[in-house]
PDB file of C-alpha atoms in Angstrom:
ATOM      1  CA  MET F   8     -16.245-157.672 -54.602  1.00 63.00           C
ATOM      2  CA  ALA F   9     -18.386-160.729 -55.649  1.00 88.00           C
ATOM      3  CA  LEU F  10     -19.618-162.278 -52.932  1.00 96.00           C
ATOM      4  CA  LYS F  11     -18.657-166.553 -53.182  1.00 97.00           C
ATOM      5  CA  LEU F  12     -19.066-167.699 -50.277  1.00 98.00           C
ATOM      6  CA  ILE F  13     -21.815-167.329 -46.903  1.00 98.00           C
ATOM      7  CA  THR F  14     -21.243-169.107 -43.521  1.00 98.00           C
ATOM      8  CA  LEU F  15     -23.782-169.607 -41.187  1.00 98.00           C
ATOM      9  CA  ASP F  16     -23.705-170.544 -37.173  1.00 98.00           C
ATOM     10  CA  LEU F  17     -26.891-171.813 -35.945  1.00 98.00           C
ATOM     11  CA  ASP F  18     -28.451-171.927 -32.925  1.00 97.00           C
ATOM     12  CA  ASP F  19     -30.020-168.866 -32.178  1.00 97.00           C
ATOM     13  CA  THR F  20     -29.335-167.750 -35.448  1.00 98.00           C
ATOM     14  CA  LEU F  21     -31.615-170.153 -36.734  1.00 98.00           C
ATOM     15  CA  TRP F  22     -33.725-171.616 -33.748  1.00 98.00           C
ATOM     16  CA  HIS F  23     -33.669-171.061 -29.822  1.00 97.00           C
ATOM     17  CA  THR F  24     -30.717-173.091 -28.291  1.00 97.00           C
ATOM     18  CA  THR F  25     -31.669-172.793 -24.725  1.00 96.00           C
ATOM     19  CA  PRO F  26     -35.145-175.058 -24.773  1.00 96.00           C
ATOM     20  CA  VAL F  27     -34.094-177.339 -27.545  1.00 97.00           C
ATOM     21  CA  MET F  28     -30.994-178.067 -24.725  1.00 96.00           C
ATOM     22  CA  GLN F  29     -33.064-178.298 -21.645  1.00 96.00           C
ATOM     23  CA  ARG F  30     -35.048-180.771 -23.688  1.00 97.00           C
ATOM     24  CA  ALA F  31     -33.023-182.631 -25.363  1.00 97.00           C
ATOM     25  CA  GLU F  32     -30.341-182.816 -21.127  1.00 97.00           C
ATOM     26  CA  GLN F  33     -34.315-183.464 -19.913  1.00 98.00           C
ATOM     27  CA  ALA F  34     -34.788-187.064 -21.742  1.00 98.00           C
ATOM     28  CA  CYS F  35     -31.042-187.839 -22.489  1.00 98.00           C
ATOM     29  CA  TYR F  36     -31.085-188.389 -18.584  1.00 98.00           C
ATOM     30  CA  ASP F  37     -34.757-189.431 -17.517  1.00 98.00           C
ATOM     31  CA  TRP F  38     -33.401-192.641 -20.062  1.00 98.00           C
ATOM     32  CA  ILE F  39     -30.017-193.008 -18.581  1.00 98.00           C
ATOM     33  CA  CYS F  40     -31.693-193.068 -14.881  1.00 98.00           C
ATOM     34  CA  ALA F  41     -34.242-195.519 -16.103  1.00 98.00           C
ATOM     35  CA  HIS F  42     -31.508-198.356 -17.652  1.00 98.00           C
ATOM     36  CA  CYS F  43     -29.344-197.489 -14.796  1.00 98.00           C
ATOM     37  CA  PRO F  44     -30.124-199.179 -11.751  1.00 96.00           C
ATOM     38  CA  GLY F  45     -28.550-196.558  -9.364  1.00 97.00           C
ATOM     39  CA  PHE F  46     -28.178-193.075 -11.273  1.00 98.00           C
ATOM     40  CA  ALA F  47     -30.329-190.696  -9.710  1.00 98.00           C
ATOM     41  CA  ASP F  48     -29.136-191.232  -6.914  1.00 97.00           C
ATOM     42  CA  LEU F  49     -26.070-190.162  -7.674  1.00 97.00           C
ATOM     43  CA  TYR F  50     -26.880-187.086  -9.796  1.00 98.00           C
ATOM     44  CA  SER F  51     -28.774-185.061 -10.419  1.00 97.00           C
ATOM     45  CA  ARG F  52     -29.727-183.691 -13.701  1.00 96.00           C
ATOM     46  CA  ASP F  53     -27.938-180.549 -11.999  1.00 96.00           C
ATOM     47  CA  GLY F  54     -25.026-183.226 -10.536  1.00 97.00           C
ATOM     48  CA  LEU F  55     -24.090-184.516 -14.047  1.00 98.00           C
ATOM     49  CA  ARG F  56     -24.323-180.953 -15.338  1.00 96.00           C
ATOM     50  CA  GLN F  57     -21.537-180.525 -13.099  1.00 97.00           C
ATOM     51  CA  TYR F  58     -19.845-183.350 -13.658  1.00 97.00           C
ATOM     52  CA  LYS F  59     -19.830-182.384 -16.789  1.00 96.00           C
ATOM     53  CA  SER F  60     -18.154-179.086 -16.417  1.00 96.00           C
ATOM     54  CA  GLU F  61     -15.652-180.641 -13.594  1.00 96.00           C
ATOM     55  CA  LEU F  62     -14.472-183.337 -17.260  1.00 96.00           C
ATOM     56  CA  ALA F  63     -14.140-180.843 -19.444  1.00 93.00           C
ATOM     57  CA  GLU F  64     -11.677-178.398 -16.918  1.00 94.00           C
ATOM     58  CA  CYS F  65      -9.510-181.899 -16.550  1.00 94.00           C
ATOM     59  CA  TYR F  66      -9.386-182.595 -20.257  1.00 91.00           C
ATOM     60  CA  PRO F  67      -8.596-179.224 -21.620  1.00 88.00           C
ATOM     61  CA  SER F  68      -9.035-181.371 -25.298  1.00 83.00           C
ATOM     62  CA  LEU F  69     -12.403-181.967 -24.442  1.00 87.00           C
ATOM     63  CA  GLN F  70     -14.300-178.907 -24.081  1.00 81.00           C
ATOM     64  CA  HIS F  71     -14.478-177.861 -27.479  1.00 86.00           C
ATOM     65  CA  GLN F  72     -15.475-181.940 -28.079  1.00 92.00           C
ATOM     66  CA  ILE F  73     -19.063-181.383 -27.348  1.00 93.00           C
ATOM     67  CA  SER F  74     -20.627-184.298 -27.702  1.00 95.00           C
ATOM     68  CA  ARG F  75     -17.973-186.086 -26.707  1.00 95.00           C
ATOM     69  CA  LEU F  76     -17.478-184.811 -23.841  1.00 96.00           C
ATOM     70  CA  ARG F  77     -21.368-186.272 -23.187  1.00 97.00           C
ATOM     71  CA  PHE F  78     -21.242-189.116 -23.912  1.00 97.00           C
ATOM     72  CA  GLU F  79     -17.900-189.674 -21.222  1.00 97.00           C
ATOM     73  CA  THR F  80     -19.707-188.662 -19.103  1.00 98.00           C
ATOM     74  CA  LEU F  81     -22.315-190.094 -19.697  1.00 98.00           C
ATOM     75  CA  ARG F  82     -19.983-193.043 -19.661  1.00 98.00           C
ATOM     76  CA  ARG F  83     -18.287-192.409 -16.387  1.00 98.00           C
ATOM     77  CA  ALA F  84     -20.764-191.728 -13.607  1.00 98.00           C
ATOM     78  CA  ALA F  85     -22.058-195.345 -15.484  1.00 98.00           C
ATOM     79  CA  LEU F  86     -19.306-196.651 -14.458  1.00 98.00           C
ATOM     80  CA  GLN F  87     -19.695-194.813 -11.487  1.00 98.00           C
ATOM     81  CA  THR F  88     -23.053-197.306 -10.174  1.00 98.00           C
ATOM     82  CA  GLY F  89     -20.976-200.224 -10.685  1.00 97.00           C
ATOM     83  CA  CYS F  90     -21.356-201.263 -14.935  1.00 96.00           C
ATOM     84  CA  ASP F  91     -18.558-202.906 -15.758  1.00 97.00           C
ATOM     85  CA  SER F  92     -17.447-201.104 -18.817  1.00 97.00           C
ATOM     86  CA  SER F  93     -19.160-202.839 -22.139  1.00 98.00           C
ATOM     87  CA  THR F  94     -22.806-202.304 -19.892  1.00 98.00           C
ATOM     88  CA  ALA F  95     -21.636-198.224 -19.139  1.00 98.00           C
ATOM     89  CA  HIS F  96     -19.869-198.187 -23.023  1.00 98.00           C
ATOM     90  CA  ASP F  97     -23.420-198.852 -24.017  1.00 98.00           C
ATOM     91  CA  LEU F  98     -26.150-196.847 -22.359  1.00 98.00           C
ATOM     92  CA  ALA F  99     -23.733-193.645 -22.717  1.00 98.00           C
ATOM     93  CA  SER F 100     -24.114-195.097 -25.590  1.00 98.00           C
ATOM     94  CA  ALA F 101     -28.201-194.896 -26.186  1.00 98.00           C
ATOM     95  CA  ALA F 102     -28.739-192.671 -24.045  1.00 98.00           C
ATOM     96  CA  PHE F 103     -26.482-190.147 -25.503  1.00 98.00           C
ATOM     97  CA  GLU F 104     -28.483-190.543 -28.659  1.00 98.00           C
ATOM     98  CA  VAL F 105     -31.933-190.477 -27.182  1.00 98.00           C
ATOM     99  CA  PHE F 106     -30.319-186.762 -26.844  1.00 98.00           C
ATOM    100  CA  SER F 107     -29.059-186.558 -30.861  1.00 97.00           C
ATOM    101  CA  GLN F 108     -32.263-187.016 -30.668  1.00 96.00           C
ATOM    102  CA  GLU F 109     -34.383-184.159 -29.397  1.00 97.00           C
ATOM    103  CA  ARG F 110     -30.930-181.989 -29.181  1.00 96.00           C
ATOM    104  CA  SER F 111     -32.070-181.412 -33.008  1.00 95.00           C
ATOM    105  CA  THR F 112     -36.103-181.661 -32.818  1.00 95.00           C
ATOM    106  CA  LEU F 113     -36.332-178.211 -33.526  1.00 94.00           C
ATOM    107  CA  GLU F 114     -38.192-175.468 -34.457  1.00 96.00           C
ATOM    108  CA  LEU F 115     -36.930-172.869 -36.992  1.00 98.00           C
ATOM    109  CA  PHE F 116     -37.667-168.891 -36.199  1.00 98.00           C
ATOM    110  CA  ALA F 117     -39.065-167.536 -38.956  1.00 96.00           C
ATOM    111  CA  GLY F 118     -38.182-167.076 -42.414  1.00 97.00           C
ATOM    112  CA  ALA F 119     -35.205-169.117 -41.713  1.00 98.00           C
ATOM    113  CA  GLU F 120     -36.240-172.407 -44.468  1.00 97.00           C
ATOM    114  CA  THR F 121     -37.330-169.861 -46.953  1.00 98.00           C
ATOM    115  CA  MET F 122     -34.033-167.581 -45.956  1.00 98.00           C
ATOM    116  CA  LEU F 123     -31.939-171.654 -46.705  1.00 98.00           C
ATOM    117  CA  GLN F 124     -33.357-172.319 -49.881  1.00 98.00           C
ATOM    118  CA  GLN F 125     -33.082-168.628 -51.208  1.00 98.00           C
ATOM    119  CA  LEU F 126     -28.816-168.496 -50.024  1.00 98.00           C
ATOM    120  CA  SER F 127     -28.454-171.635 -50.931  1.00 98.00           C
ATOM    121  CA  ALA F 128     -30.008-170.964 -54.798  1.00 97.00           C
ATOM    122  CA  ARG F 129     -27.225-168.011 -55.236  1.00 96.00           C
ATOM    123  CA  TRP F 130     -23.684-168.931 -53.202  1.00 97.00           C
ATOM    124  CA  PRO F 131     -22.252-171.771 -51.491  1.00 97.00           C
ATOM    125  CA  LEU F 132     -23.784-172.307 -48.140  1.00 98.00           C
ATOM    126  CA  ILE F 133     -21.097-173.626 -45.108  1.00 98.00           C
ATOM    127  CA  ALA F 134     -22.894-174.030 -41.327  1.00 98.00           C
ATOM    128  CA  ALA F 135     -20.062-172.739 -38.649  1.00 98.00           C
ATOM    129  CA  THR F 136     -20.759-173.934 -35.562  1.00 96.00           C
ATOM    130  CA  ASN F 137     -20.286-174.617 -32.284  1.00 95.00           C
ATOM    131  CA  GLY F 138     -23.237-177.099 -31.802  1.00 94.00           C
ATOM    132  CA  ASN F 139     -23.597-180.308 -32.475  1.00 93.00           C
ATOM    133  CA  ALA F 140     -27.645-180.654 -33.618  1.00 94.00           C
ATOM    134  CA  ASP F 141     -27.227-182.822 -36.642  1.00 95.00           C
ATOM    135  CA  LEU F 142     -28.764-180.951 -39.536  1.00 97.00           C
ATOM    136  CA  GLU F 143     -29.880-183.990 -41.262  1.00 96.00           C
ATOM    137  CA  ARG F 144     -32.728-184.845 -38.837  1.00 95.00           C
ATOM    138  CA  VAL F 145     -33.261-181.357 -38.437  1.00 97.00           C
ATOM    139  CA  GLY F 146     -34.061-181.620 -42.109  1.00 97.00           C
ATOM    140  CA  ILE F 147     -31.966-178.676 -43.703  1.00 98.00           C
ATOM    141  CA  HIS F 148     -28.599-180.949 -44.247  1.00 97.00           C
ATOM    142  CA  HIS F 149     -29.740-180.269 -47.851  1.00 98.00           C
ATOM    143  CA  TYR F 150     -29.231-176.422 -48.146  1.00 98.00           C
ATOM    144  CA  PHE F 151     -25.992-176.617 -46.464  1.00 98.00           C
ATOM    145  CA  SER F 152     -21.915-178.280 -49.728  1.00 97.00           C
ATOM    146  CA  ALA F 153     -20.357-178.434 -45.937  1.00 98.00           C
ATOM    147  CA  HIS F 154     -21.033-178.836 -42.880  1.00 97.00           C
ATOM    148  CA  LEU F 155     -18.097-177.425 -40.515  1.00 97.00           C
ATOM    149  CA  ASN F 156     -18.091-177.302 -36.043  1.00 95.00           C
ATOM    150  CA  ALA F 157     -15.597-176.726 -32.521  1.00 93.00           C
ATOM    151  CA  GLU F 158     -15.532-180.934 -33.025  1.00 92.00           C
ATOM    152  CA  THR F 159     -15.277-181.588 -36.543  1.00 92.00           C
ATOM    153  CA  VAL F 160     -12.772-179.134 -37.445  1.00 94.00           C
ATOM    154  CA  GLY F 161     -10.577-178.721 -33.669  1.00 91.00           C
ATOM    155  CA  ALA F 162     -11.231-175.763 -32.389  1.00 92.00           C
ATOM    156  CA  ALA F 163     -14.485-173.429 -31.471  1.00 92.00           C
ATOM    157  CA  LYS F 164     -15.538-170.282 -31.855  1.00 96.00           C
ATOM    158  CA  PRO F 165     -14.399-167.285 -30.776  1.00 96.00           C
ATOM    159  CA  GLN F 166     -11.047-168.271 -32.350  1.00 95.00           C
ATOM    160  CA  GLY F 167     -11.413-168.678 -36.585  1.00 96.00           C
ATOM    161  CA  ASP F 168     -10.192-171.976 -37.514  1.00 97.00           C
ATOM    162  CA  ILE F 169     -13.825-173.306 -38.570  1.00 97.00           C
ATOM    163  CA  PHE F 170     -13.577-170.128 -40.616  1.00 98.00           C
ATOM    164  CA  LEU F 171     -10.879-170.658 -41.687  1.00 98.00           C
ATOM    165  CA  ALA F 172     -11.869-174.354 -42.170  1.00 98.00           C
ATOM    166  CA  ALA F 173     -14.552-172.937 -44.586  1.00 98.00           C
ATOM    167  CA  LEU F 174     -12.589-170.949 -46.860  1.00 98.00           C
ATOM    168  CA  ALA F 175     -10.069-173.548 -47.161  1.00 98.00           C
ATOM    169  CA  HIS F 176     -13.063-175.773 -48.477  1.00 98.00           C
ATOM    170  CA  ALA F 177     -14.618-173.669 -50.866  1.00 98.00           C
ATOM    171  CA  GLY F 178     -11.393-172.023 -51.635  1.00 98.00           C
ATOM    172  CA  VAL F 179     -11.893-168.824 -51.066  1.00 98.00           C
ATOM    173  CA  GLU F 180     -10.039-166.101 -50.242  1.00 97.00           C
ATOM    174  CA  ALA F 181     -11.553-164.038 -46.738  1.00 98.00           C
ATOM    175  CA  HIS F 182     -12.647-161.188 -48.538  1.00 97.00           C
ATOM    176  CA  GLU F 183     -14.517-162.872 -50.526  1.00 98.00           C
ATOM    177  CA  CYS F 184     -16.732-164.885 -47.926  1.00 98.00           C
ATOM    178  CA  LEU F 185     -19.963-163.142 -45.322  1.00 98.00           C
ATOM    179  CA  HIS F 186     -20.194-164.750 -42.475  1.00 98.00           C
ATOM    180  CA  ILE F 187     -24.325-164.696 -40.583  1.00 98.00           C
ATOM    181  CA  GLY F 188     -24.346-165.150 -36.767  1.00 98.00           C
ATOM    182  CA  ASP F 189     -26.603-164.414 -33.583  1.00 98.00           C
ATOM    183  CA  HIS F 190     -23.331-163.578 -30.992  1.00 98.00           C
ATOM    184  CA  PRO F 191     -20.870-160.357 -31.309  1.00 98.00           C
ATOM    185  CA  HIS F 192     -18.213-161.502 -29.771  1.00 97.00           C
ATOM    186  CA  HIS F 193     -18.430-165.400 -31.897  1.00 97.00           C
ATOM    187  CA  ASP F 194     -19.584-165.108 -34.449  1.00 98.00           C
ATOM    188  CA  ILE F 195     -19.403-161.420 -36.091  1.00 98.00           C
ATOM    189  CA  ASP F 196     -16.140-160.069 -34.478  1.00 98.00           C
ATOM    190  CA  ALA F 197     -14.177-163.423 -34.875  1.00 98.00           C
ATOM    191  CA  ALA F 198     -15.122-164.208 -38.085  1.00 98.00           C
ATOM    192  CA  ARG F 199     -13.875-160.214 -38.489  1.00 98.00           C
ATOM    193  CA  THR F 200     -10.356-161.043 -37.411  1.00 97.00           C
ATOM    194  CA  VAL F 201      -9.178-163.430 -40.186  1.00 97.00           C
ATOM    195  CA  GLY F 202     -11.109-161.183 -43.005  1.00 98.00           C
ATOM    196  CA  LEU F 203     -14.713-162.113 -43.319  1.00 98.00           C
ATOM    197  CA  HIS F 204     -17.403-159.513 -43.714  1.00 98.00           C
ATOM    198  CA  THR F 205     -20.192-160.582 -41.477  1.00 98.00           C
ATOM    199  CA  LEU F 206     -23.961-160.289 -41.192  1.00 98.00           C
ATOM    200  CA  TRP F 207     -25.610-159.922 -37.461  1.00 98.00           C
ATOM    201  CA  VAL F 208     -29.077-161.421 -37.045  1.00 98.00           C
ATOM    202  CA  ASN F 209     -30.213-159.549 -34.032  1.00 98.00           C
ATOM    203  CA  LEU F 210     -33.496-160.743 -33.171  1.00 97.00           C
ATOM    204  CA  ASP F 211     -33.777-159.630 -29.710  1.00 95.00           C
ATOM    205  CA  ASN F 212     -32.818-155.945 -30.676  1.00 94.00           C
ATOM    206  CA  ARG F 213     -29.776-155.898 -28.956  1.00 96.00           C
ATOM    207  CA  ILE F 214     -27.783-152.772 -28.769  1.00 96.00           C
ATOM    208  CA  TRP F 215     -24.290-153.569 -30.421  1.00 97.00           C
ATOM    209  CA  PRO F 216     -21.229-154.085 -27.484  1.00 96.00           C
ATOM    210  CA  ASP F 217     -18.941-151.159 -27.735  1.00 94.00           C
ATOM    211  CA  THR F 218     -16.249-153.152 -27.428  1.00 95.00           C
ATOM    212  CA  PHE F 219     -16.214-154.530 -30.664  1.00 96.00           C
ATOM    213  CA  SER F 220     -15.213-153.361 -34.394  1.00 96.00           C
ATOM    214  CA  PRO F 221     -19.490-153.110 -36.381  1.00 96.00           C
ATOM    215  CA  PRO F 222     -20.963-155.827 -38.230  1.00 98.00           C
ATOM    216  CA  THR F 223     -20.839-154.859 -42.067  1.00 97.00           C
ATOM    217  CA  LEU F 224     -24.970-155.169 -42.144  1.00 98.00           C
ATOM    218  CA  GLN F 225     -28.034-156.440 -39.726  1.00 98.00           C
ATOM    219  CA  VAL F 226     -30.964-157.345 -40.001  1.00 98.00           C
ATOM    220  CA  ARG F 227     -33.760-157.695 -36.804  1.00 97.00           C
ATOM    221  CA  THR F 228     -35.326-160.700 -39.187  1.00 98.00           C
ATOM    222  CA  LEU F 229     -34.118-163.451 -41.524  1.00 98.00           C
ATOM    223  CA  SER F 230     -36.133-162.189 -43.579  1.00 97.00           C
ATOM    224  CA  GLU F 231     -34.837-159.230 -44.778  1.00 97.00           C
ATOM    225  CA  VAL F 232     -31.391-160.896 -45.470  1.00 98.00           C
ATOM    226  CA  VAL F 233     -30.946-161.893 -48.804  1.00 97.00           C
ATOM    227  CA  GLU F 234     -32.790-158.418 -49.984  1.00 97.00           C
ATOM    228  CA  LEU F 235     -30.244-156.536 -47.625  1.00 97.00           C
ATOM    229  CA  ILE F 236     -27.346-158.958 -49.317  1.00 97.00           C
ATOM    230  CA  GLN F 237     -27.981-158.195 -52.901  1.00 95.00           C
ATOM    231  CA  ARG F 238     -28.255-154.544 -52.048  1.00 95.00           C
ATOM    232  CA  TRP F 239     -24.969-155.136 -50.742  1.00 96.00           C
ATOM    233  CA  GLN F 240     -23.991-156.130 -53.428  1.00 91.00           C
ATOM    234  CA  GLN F 241     -24.985-154.381 -55.949  1.00 84.00           C
ATOM    235  CA  PRO F 242     -22.228-151.392 -57.467  1.00 74.00           C
TER     236      PRO F 242
END
């Protein structure tokens, strides 16, 4: 079997996502509180997060459009403080820019950049993620031939749309593609369901859940990835 494409998850595969998101949300909240009088009186940070969840429930089409959902949450909350429509839009845009900058300021896992260099030198590499990190700001965009996420594709993993879009973009068949990711359901089982081979990045030494068929390959450090794929490819 000749491997012709690798798709790669980002959040919690290349970096720890939770601390990045916490810092980004705090920076965004602090900024809009400082620039929108009365905002802090209406919403705490947790309250704003709850409001975002309520909007997602009311507007299901926004659930996978996470950037638009966050912007819309900020815009509507600003309107509630008494801002006019234009001011609320500008405040939400600026606050979201603060969030986006912090969201994409992160530290890669050990071995991640070397892995990206080696993978992209051998195979086309497509980012396939539910998240909205800006790869140019992260500094790794040049390793990828495409960046597909839930917002651009119109559906989030574990739905298979992102994988199908990657196959179509590269012009390859499912059995010619390997997906690398950390999440047993959203990455490994979802990719397997549409026919991709899979490599589970298991940095935390977790036990594979019995509810899913096992991955094709598994690593415990990113430094193992390229060598393992090469051995798997050998006849």
